[in-house]
Coordinates of C-alpha atoms in Angstrom, one line a residue:
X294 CA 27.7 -9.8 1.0
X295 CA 24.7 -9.6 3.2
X296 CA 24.2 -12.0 6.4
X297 CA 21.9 -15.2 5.6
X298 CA 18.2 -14.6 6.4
X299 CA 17.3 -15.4 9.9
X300 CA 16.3 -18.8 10.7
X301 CA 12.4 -19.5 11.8
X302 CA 11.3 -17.3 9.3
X303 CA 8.4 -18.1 6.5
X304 CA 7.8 -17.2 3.4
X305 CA 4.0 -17.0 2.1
X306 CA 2.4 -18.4 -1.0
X307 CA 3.3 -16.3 -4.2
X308 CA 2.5 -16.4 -8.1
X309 CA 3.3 -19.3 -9.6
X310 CA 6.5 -18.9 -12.0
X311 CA 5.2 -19.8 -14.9
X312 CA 2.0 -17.0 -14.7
X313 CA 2.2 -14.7 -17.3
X314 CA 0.2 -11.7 -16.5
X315 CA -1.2 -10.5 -20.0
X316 CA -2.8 -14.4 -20.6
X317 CA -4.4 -15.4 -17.1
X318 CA -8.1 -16.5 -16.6
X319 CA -10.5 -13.8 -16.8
X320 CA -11.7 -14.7 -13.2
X321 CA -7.8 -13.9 -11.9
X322 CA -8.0 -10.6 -13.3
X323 CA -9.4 -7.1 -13.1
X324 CA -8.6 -4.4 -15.4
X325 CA -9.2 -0.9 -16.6
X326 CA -8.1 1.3 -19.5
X327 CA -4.2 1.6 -18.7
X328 CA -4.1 -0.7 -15.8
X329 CA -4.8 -4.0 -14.4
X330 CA -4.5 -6.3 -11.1
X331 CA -4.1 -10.1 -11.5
X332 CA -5.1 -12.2 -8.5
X333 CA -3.3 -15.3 -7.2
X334 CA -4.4 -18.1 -7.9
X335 CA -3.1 -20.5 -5.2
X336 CA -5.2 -18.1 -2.0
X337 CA -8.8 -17.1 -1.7
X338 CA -9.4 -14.3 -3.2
X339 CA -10.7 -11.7 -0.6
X340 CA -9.9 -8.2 -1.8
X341 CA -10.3 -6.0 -5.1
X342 CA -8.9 -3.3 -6.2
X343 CA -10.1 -0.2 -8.7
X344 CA -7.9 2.4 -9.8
X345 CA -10.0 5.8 -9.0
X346 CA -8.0 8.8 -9.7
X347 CA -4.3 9.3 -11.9
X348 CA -3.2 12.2 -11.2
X349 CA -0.6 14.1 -13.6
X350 CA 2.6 15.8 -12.4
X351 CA 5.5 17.9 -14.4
X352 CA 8.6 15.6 -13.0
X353 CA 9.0 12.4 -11.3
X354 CA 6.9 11.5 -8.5
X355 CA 9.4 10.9 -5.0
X356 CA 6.4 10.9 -2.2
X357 CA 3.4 10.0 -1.8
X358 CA 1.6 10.9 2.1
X359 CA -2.4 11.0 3.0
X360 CA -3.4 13.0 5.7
X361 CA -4.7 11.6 9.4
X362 CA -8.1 11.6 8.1
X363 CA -7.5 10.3 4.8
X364 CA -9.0 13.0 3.2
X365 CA -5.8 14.7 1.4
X366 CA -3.2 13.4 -0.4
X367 CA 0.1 15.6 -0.3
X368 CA 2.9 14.6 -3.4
X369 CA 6.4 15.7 -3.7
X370 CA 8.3 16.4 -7.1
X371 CA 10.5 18.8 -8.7
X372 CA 10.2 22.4 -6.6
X373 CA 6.5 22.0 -5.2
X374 CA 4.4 19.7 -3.1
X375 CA 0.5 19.5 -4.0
X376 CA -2.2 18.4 -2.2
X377 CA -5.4 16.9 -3.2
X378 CA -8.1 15.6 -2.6
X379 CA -8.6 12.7 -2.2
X380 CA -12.2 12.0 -3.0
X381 CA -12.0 14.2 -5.9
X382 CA -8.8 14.3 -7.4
X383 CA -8.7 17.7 -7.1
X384 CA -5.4 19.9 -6.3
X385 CA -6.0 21.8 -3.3
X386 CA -3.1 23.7 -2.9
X387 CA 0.6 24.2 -4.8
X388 CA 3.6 24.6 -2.0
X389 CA 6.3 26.0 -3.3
X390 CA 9.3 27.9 -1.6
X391 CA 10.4 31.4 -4.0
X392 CA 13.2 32.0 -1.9
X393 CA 14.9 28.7 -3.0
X394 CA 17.7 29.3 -5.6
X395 CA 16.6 28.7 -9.2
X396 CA 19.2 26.8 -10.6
X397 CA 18.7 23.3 -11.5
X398 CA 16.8 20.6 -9.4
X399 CA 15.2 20.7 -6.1
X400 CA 13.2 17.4 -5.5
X401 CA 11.2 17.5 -2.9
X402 CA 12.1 14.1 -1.6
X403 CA 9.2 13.3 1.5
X404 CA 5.9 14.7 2.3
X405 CA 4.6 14.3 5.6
X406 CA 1.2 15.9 7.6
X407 CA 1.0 16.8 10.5
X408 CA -1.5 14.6 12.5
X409 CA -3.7 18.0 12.7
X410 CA -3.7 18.3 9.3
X411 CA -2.8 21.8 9.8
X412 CA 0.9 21.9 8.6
X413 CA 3.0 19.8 5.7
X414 CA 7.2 18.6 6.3
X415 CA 8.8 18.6 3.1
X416 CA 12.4 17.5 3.3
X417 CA 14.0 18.5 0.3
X418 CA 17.9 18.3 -1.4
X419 CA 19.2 21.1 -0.1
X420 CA 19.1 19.3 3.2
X421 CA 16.1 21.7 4.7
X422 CA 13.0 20.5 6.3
X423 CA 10.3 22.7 5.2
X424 CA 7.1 23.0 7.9
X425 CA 4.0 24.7 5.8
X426 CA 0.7 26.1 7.4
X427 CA -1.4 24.8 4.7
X428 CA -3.8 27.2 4.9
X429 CA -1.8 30.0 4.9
X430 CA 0.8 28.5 2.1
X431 CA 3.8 29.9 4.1
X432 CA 6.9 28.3 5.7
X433 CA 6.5 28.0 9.5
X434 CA 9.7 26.8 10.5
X435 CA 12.9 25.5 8.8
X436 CA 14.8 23.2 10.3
X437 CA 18.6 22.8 9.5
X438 CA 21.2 20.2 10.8
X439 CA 21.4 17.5 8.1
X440 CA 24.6 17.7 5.9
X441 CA 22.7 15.9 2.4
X442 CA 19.5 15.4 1.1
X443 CA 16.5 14.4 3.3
X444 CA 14.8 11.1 2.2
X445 CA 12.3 10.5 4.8
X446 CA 9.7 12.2 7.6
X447 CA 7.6 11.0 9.7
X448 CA 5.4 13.1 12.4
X449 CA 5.0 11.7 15.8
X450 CA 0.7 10.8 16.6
X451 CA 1.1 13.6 19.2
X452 CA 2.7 16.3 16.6
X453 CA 5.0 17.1 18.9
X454 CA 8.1 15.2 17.5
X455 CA 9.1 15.0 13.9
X456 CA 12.0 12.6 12.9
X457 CA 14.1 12.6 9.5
X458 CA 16.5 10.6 7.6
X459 CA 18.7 11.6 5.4
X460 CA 22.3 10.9 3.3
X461 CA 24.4 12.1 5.7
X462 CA 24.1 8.6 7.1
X463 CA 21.8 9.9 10.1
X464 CA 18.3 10.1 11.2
X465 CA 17.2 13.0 13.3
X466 CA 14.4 13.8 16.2
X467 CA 13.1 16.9 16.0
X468 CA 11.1 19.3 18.6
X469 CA 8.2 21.2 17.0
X470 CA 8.0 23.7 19.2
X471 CA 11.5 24.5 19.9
X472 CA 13.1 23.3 17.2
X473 CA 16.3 21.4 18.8
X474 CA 17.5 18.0 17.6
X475 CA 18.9 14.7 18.6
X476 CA 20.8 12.9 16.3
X477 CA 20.6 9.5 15.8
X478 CA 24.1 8.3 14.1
X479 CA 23.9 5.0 12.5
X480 CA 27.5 5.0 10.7
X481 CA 28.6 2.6 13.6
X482 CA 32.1 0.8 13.6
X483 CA 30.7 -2.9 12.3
X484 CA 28.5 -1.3 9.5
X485 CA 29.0 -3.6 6.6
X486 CA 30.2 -1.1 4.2
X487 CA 30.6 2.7 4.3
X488 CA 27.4 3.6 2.8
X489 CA 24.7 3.6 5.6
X490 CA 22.6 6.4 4.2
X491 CA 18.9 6.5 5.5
X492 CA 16.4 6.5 2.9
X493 CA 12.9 5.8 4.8
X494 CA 12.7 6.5 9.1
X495 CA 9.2 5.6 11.2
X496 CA 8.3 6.3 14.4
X497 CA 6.1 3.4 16.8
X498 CA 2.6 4.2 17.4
X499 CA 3.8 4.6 20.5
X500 CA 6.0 7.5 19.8
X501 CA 9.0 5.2 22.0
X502 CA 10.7 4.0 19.1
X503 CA 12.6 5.2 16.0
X504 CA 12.9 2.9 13.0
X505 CA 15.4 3.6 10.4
X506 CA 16.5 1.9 7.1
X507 CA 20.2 1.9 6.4
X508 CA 21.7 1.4 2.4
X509 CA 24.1 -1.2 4.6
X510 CA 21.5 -3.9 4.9
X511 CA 20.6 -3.1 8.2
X512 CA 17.3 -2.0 10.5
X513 CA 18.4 -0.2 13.2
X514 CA 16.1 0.9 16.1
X515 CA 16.2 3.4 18.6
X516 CA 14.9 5.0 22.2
X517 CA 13.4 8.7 21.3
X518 CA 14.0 9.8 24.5
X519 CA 17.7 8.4 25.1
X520 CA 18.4 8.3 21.8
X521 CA 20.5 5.2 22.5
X522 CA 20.0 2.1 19.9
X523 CA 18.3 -0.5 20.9
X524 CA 18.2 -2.7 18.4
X525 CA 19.7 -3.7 14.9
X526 CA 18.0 -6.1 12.5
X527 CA 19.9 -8.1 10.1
X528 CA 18.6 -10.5 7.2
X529 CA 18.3 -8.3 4.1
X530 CA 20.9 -9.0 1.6
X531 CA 21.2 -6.0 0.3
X532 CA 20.5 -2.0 0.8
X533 CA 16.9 -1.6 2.9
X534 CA 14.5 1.5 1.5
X535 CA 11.9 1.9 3.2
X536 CA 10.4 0.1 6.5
X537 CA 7.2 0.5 8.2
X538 CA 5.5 0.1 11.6
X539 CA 2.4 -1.9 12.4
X540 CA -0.3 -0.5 13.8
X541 CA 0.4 -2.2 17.4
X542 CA 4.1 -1.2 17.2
X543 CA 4.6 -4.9 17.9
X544 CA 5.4 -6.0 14.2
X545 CA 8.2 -3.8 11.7
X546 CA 8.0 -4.7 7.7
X547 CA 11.0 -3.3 5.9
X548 CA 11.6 -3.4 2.2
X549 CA 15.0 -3.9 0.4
X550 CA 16.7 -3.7 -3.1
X551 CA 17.3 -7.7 -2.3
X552 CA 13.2 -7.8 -4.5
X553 CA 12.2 -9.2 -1.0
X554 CA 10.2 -7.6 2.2
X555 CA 10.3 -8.9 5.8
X556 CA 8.6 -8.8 8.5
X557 CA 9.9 -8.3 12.2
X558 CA 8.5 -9.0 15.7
X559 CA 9.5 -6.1 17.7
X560 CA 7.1 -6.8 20.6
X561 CA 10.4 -7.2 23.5
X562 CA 11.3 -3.8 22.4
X563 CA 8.0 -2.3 24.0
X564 CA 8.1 -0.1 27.0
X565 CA 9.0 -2.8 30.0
X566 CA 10.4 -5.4 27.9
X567 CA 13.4 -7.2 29.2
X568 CA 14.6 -7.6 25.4
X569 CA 14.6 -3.7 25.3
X570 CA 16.5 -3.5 28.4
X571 CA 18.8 -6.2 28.5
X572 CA 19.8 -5.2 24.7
X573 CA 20.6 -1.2 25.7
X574 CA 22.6 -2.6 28.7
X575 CA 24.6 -5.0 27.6
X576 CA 25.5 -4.0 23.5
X577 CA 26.0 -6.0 20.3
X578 CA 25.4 -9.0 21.3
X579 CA 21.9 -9.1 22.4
X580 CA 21.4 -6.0 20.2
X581 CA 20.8 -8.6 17.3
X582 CA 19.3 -11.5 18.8
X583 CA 16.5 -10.0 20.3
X584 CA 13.8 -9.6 17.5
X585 CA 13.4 -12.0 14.8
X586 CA 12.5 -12.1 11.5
X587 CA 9.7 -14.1 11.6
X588 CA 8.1 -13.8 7.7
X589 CA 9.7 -13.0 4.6
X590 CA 7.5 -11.7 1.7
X591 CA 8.9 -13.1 -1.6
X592 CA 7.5 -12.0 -5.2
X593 CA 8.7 -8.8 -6.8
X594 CA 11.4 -9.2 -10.0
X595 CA 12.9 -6.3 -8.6
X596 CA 14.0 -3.8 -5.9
X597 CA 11.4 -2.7 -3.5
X598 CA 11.3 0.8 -3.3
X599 CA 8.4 1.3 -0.3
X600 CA 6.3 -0.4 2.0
X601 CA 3.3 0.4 3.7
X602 CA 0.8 -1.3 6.1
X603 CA -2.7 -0.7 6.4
X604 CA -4.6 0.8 9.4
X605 CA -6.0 -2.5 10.4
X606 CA -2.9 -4.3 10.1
X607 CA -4.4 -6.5 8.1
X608 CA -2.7 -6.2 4.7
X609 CA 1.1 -5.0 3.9
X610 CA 1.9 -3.5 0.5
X611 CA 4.6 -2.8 -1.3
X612 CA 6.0 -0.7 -4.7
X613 CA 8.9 -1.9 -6.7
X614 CA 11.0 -1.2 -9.4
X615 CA 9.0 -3.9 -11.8
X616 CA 6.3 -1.5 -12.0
X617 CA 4.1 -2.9 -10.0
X618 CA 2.0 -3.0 -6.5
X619 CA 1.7 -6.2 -4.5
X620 CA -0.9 -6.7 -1.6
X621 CA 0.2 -9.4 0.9
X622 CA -1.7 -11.0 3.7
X623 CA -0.1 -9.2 6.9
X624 CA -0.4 -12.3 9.0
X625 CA 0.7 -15.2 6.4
X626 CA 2.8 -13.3 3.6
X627 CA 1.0 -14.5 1.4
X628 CA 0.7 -12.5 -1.5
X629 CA -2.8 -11.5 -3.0
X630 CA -2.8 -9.7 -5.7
X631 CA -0.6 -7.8 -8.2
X632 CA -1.4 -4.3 -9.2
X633 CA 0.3 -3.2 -12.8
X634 CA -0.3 0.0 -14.7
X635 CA 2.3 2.9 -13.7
X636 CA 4.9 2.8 -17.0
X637 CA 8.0 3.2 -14.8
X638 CA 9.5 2.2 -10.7
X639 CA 7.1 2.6 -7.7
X640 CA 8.7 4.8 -6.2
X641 CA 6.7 5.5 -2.8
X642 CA 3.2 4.2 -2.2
X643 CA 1.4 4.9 1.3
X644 CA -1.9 3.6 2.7
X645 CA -5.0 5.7 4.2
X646 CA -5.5 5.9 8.2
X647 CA -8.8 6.1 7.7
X648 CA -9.8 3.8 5.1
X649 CA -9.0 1.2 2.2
X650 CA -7.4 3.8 -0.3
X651 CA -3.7 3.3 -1.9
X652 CA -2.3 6.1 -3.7
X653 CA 1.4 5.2 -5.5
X654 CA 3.8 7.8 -6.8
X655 CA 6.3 6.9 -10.0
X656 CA 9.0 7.8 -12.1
X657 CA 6.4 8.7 -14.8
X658 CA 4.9 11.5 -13.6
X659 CA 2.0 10.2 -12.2
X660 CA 0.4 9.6 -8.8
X661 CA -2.5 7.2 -8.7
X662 CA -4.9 6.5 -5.8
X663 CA -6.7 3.3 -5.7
X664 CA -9.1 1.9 -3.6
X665 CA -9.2 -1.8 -2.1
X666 CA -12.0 -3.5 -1.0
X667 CA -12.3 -6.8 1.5
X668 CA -14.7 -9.7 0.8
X669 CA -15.7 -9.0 -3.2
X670 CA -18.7 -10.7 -4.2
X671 CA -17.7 -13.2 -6.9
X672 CA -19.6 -16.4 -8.3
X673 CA -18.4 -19.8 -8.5
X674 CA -16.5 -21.0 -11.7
X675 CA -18.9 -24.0 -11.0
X676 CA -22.1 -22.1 -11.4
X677 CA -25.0 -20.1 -13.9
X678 CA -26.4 -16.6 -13.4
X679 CA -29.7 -17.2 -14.5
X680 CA -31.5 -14.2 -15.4
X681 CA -35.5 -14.2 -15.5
X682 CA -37.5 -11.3 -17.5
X683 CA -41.0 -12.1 -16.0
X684 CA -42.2 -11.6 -12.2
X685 CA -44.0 -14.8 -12.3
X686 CA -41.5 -17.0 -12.8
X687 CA -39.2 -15.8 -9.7
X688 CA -41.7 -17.7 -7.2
X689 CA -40.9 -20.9 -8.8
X690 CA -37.2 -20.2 -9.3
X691 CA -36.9 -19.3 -5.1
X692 CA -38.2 -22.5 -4.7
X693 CA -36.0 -24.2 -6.6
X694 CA -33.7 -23.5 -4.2
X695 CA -32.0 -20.9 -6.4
X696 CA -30.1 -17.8 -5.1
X697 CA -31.1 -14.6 -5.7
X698 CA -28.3 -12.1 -6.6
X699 CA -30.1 -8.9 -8.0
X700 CA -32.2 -7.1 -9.9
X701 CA -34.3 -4.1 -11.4
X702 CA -37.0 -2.3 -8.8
X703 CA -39.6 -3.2 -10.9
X704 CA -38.7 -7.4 -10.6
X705 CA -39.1 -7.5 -14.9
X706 CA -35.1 -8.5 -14.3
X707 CA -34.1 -11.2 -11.6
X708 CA -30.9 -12.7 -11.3
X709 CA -30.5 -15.6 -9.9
X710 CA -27.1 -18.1 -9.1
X711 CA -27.8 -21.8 -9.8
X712 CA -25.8 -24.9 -9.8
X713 CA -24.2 -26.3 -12.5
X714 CA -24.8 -28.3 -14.4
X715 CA -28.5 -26.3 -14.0
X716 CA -30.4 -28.4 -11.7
X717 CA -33.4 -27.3 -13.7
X718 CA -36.0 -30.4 -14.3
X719 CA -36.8 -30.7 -17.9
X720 CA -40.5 -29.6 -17.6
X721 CA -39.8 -26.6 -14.8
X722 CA -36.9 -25.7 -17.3
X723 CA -39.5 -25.8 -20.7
X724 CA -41.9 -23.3 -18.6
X725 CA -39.5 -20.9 -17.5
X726 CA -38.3 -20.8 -21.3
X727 CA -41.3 -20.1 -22.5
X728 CA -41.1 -16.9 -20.5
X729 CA -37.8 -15.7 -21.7
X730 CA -35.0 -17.2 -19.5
X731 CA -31.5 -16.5 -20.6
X732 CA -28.3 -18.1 -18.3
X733 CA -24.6 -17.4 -19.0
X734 CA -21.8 -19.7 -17.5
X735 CA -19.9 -17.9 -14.9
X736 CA -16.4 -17.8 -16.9
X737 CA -18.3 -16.0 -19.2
X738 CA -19.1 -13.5 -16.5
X739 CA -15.6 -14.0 -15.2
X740 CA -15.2 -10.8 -12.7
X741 CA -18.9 -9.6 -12.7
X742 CA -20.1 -8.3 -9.0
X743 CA -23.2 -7.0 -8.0
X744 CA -24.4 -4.1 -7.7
X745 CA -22.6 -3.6 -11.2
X746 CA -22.1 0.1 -12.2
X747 CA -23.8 -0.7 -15.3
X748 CA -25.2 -3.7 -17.0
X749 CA -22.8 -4.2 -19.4
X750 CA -22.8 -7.9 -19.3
X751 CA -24.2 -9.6 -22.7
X752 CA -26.6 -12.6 -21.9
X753 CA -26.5 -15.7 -24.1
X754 CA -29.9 -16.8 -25.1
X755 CA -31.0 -20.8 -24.5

């Protein structure tokens, strides 16, 4: 069994255990044809989500990557990796390799862009990483060393390095323009069990560090340019998947099959930091005392398959084996929302670098992108939307003290947010009547924004 979780660490707010996600107020949920997110009821609601483009693939979906820009999306299935884009939803461009044998399987198991955009990693099962000139649709180099399939890739910000995890129970760094390796062993004498596999690796903004998941519970952390280990991170109480850096390299999330994520400070292990130093020097020991888990991130009914944090470091999510996406608060764990609609796992999801898009790749066929938005504009539950249908009644209404929300150019349609109950008196109320005034309680328009896409929302006459 896995070590206790370390002590000093938090856990942030999550859904109550008796919500039921099909039967929640209207104002807690957002949802679309085949999907749905359900808000949590105990934070402020601060973000929405809208599903924007599902796009269809002949075999499972392992990887999901964006490009440095945001503006592609590369996936990995069965054979190929496809790129699209990601405005659009258009494929771009099929990868695939003839020369491969054409017997059974070949999964193509990580996708990864160069931070140019000019070249795709694929590491595949036949233990091969695969670097594609996009534009050209040809291999560039192959790189060979790993003795099972290759789980994870992850390019270096200066494109020079690219490191790998794999089966074999090792991650590897690799030179781009020579093409040599360093390997980074992880099957160390006190691994808890014989299966340290590495299924997800990351490398620090800074391009110092090497993170690496191990399928024995533990994070381990190394020097690129020593290759030494510098750190191992224990707490997770069972086989970790994927992990993640944070945009300042000072923070590490990882996810684990134990339904739970957690956060790391890594700061001591930045270039000059004594913890670094004194931990390389003097082993074991200090190797696991140095950075602590300082949140855990506690909601999914099942494992967590990938982790990913946003540009900003602002929000962390995370794709399970329930089905489902959660959005947590980076700085509080507390989770936000709940994102539902693929039919099987969540297999890998991965954030944009240049914006607030999510795209999500499943064991049914499908990779989705989403996009997330900060500060929605909702109305009170307390409150009316009062709608007016004659310009002249607008001046009385603003000085009423009534907030204006929208309308049509013309001013025939004013919306405006009131108390409630309407602090309307009797006689102002009988006037604005008499000039067609219709208002709706705001549970009725439980969800609605403004600017809507389309008025679609039914008024209640009074």
């Amino acid at each position: 069994s896995g070590a206790l979780a370390p002590t000093g660490s938090a856990s942030g707010s999550q859904f109550p255990d008796d919500l039921d996600p099909h039967n929640v107020p209207p104002e807690l949920k957002k949802e679309g044809p085949d999907w749905f997110a359900v808000f949590n009821p105990k934070v402020k609601r601060v973000l929405d989500v809208s599903l924007v483009h599902t796009l269809m693939h002949e075999s499972v979906v392992c990887c999901v990557r964006f490009s440095a820009d945001g503006k592609y999306l590369a996936t990995g299935c069965n054979r190929t990796a496809q790129i699209y884009d990601t405005k659009t939803g258009t494929k771009t461009c099929v990868l695939a390799d003839e020369s491969a044998g054409k017997a059974g399987d070949l999964y193509i198991r990580s996708v990864c862009f160069s931070p140019d955009g000019k070249f795709l990693a694929t590491g595949a099962e036949d233990k091969q990483i695969r670097i594609w000139d996009i534009a050209k649709k040809r291999i560039r180099n192959v790189f060979d060393g790993h003795q099972q399939e290759i789980y994870s890739l992850d390019f270096s910000l200066d494109g020079r390095l690219i490191v790998s995890g794999s089966g074999d129970k090792t991650a590897r760094i690799w030179d781009m323009v020579d093409g040599t390796s360093k390997v980074l062993n992880i099957n160390d004498p006190d691994s808890l069990n014989n299966d340290a596999g590495v299924t997800s690796v990351a490398i620090s903004p800074n391009g110092q560090l090497v993170a690496a998941d191990g399928l024995d519970t533990v994070v381990r952390i190394w020097d690129v340019v020593s290759g030494s280990l510098v750190e191992r991170l224990r707490g997770h109480r069972d086989s970790v998947y994927s992990v993640a850096f944070t945009p300042d390299g000072k923070g590490l999330v990882s996810g684990s099959l134990d339904k739970t994520l957690k956060y790391w400070d890594v700061s001591g292990l930045l270039a000059g930091g004594s913890k670094r130093k004194d931990g390389a020097a003097n082993g074991k020991k200090d190797l696991e005392k140095s950075s602590q888990c300082t949140m855990n991130f506690v909601g999914h009914t099942d494992y967590v398959l990938s982790v990913a944090v946003s540009h900003d470091g602002q929000w962390v999510v995370s794709g399970s084996k329930d089905r489902g996406v959660q959005f947590w608060e980076a700085h509080s764990a507390n989770v936000q929302c709940m994102l539902q609609g693929h039919k099987n796992s969540v297999i890998s999801i991965d954030l944009s670098p240049a914006g607030n898009v999510l795209a999500t790749g499943s064991g049914d066929w499908q990779a989705r992108i989403c996009e997330s938005s900060n500060n929605p504009t909702t109305y009170p539950r307390q409150a009316h939307l009062v709608v007016v249908f004659h310009q002249g009644v607008t001046k009385p209404c603003r000085r009423a003290g009534f907030t204006e929300v929208g309308g049509t150019r013309s001013h025939h349609l004013v919306l405006f947010l009131v108390p409630s109950p309407p602090c309307i008196p009797f006689c102002f109320s009988v006037i604005i009547c008499s000039r067609l005034l219709y208002h709706v309680s705001a549970r009725e328009l439980a969800g609605y924004q403004y600017p809507p896409a389309k008025m679609n929302v039914s008024f209640r006459s009074k």
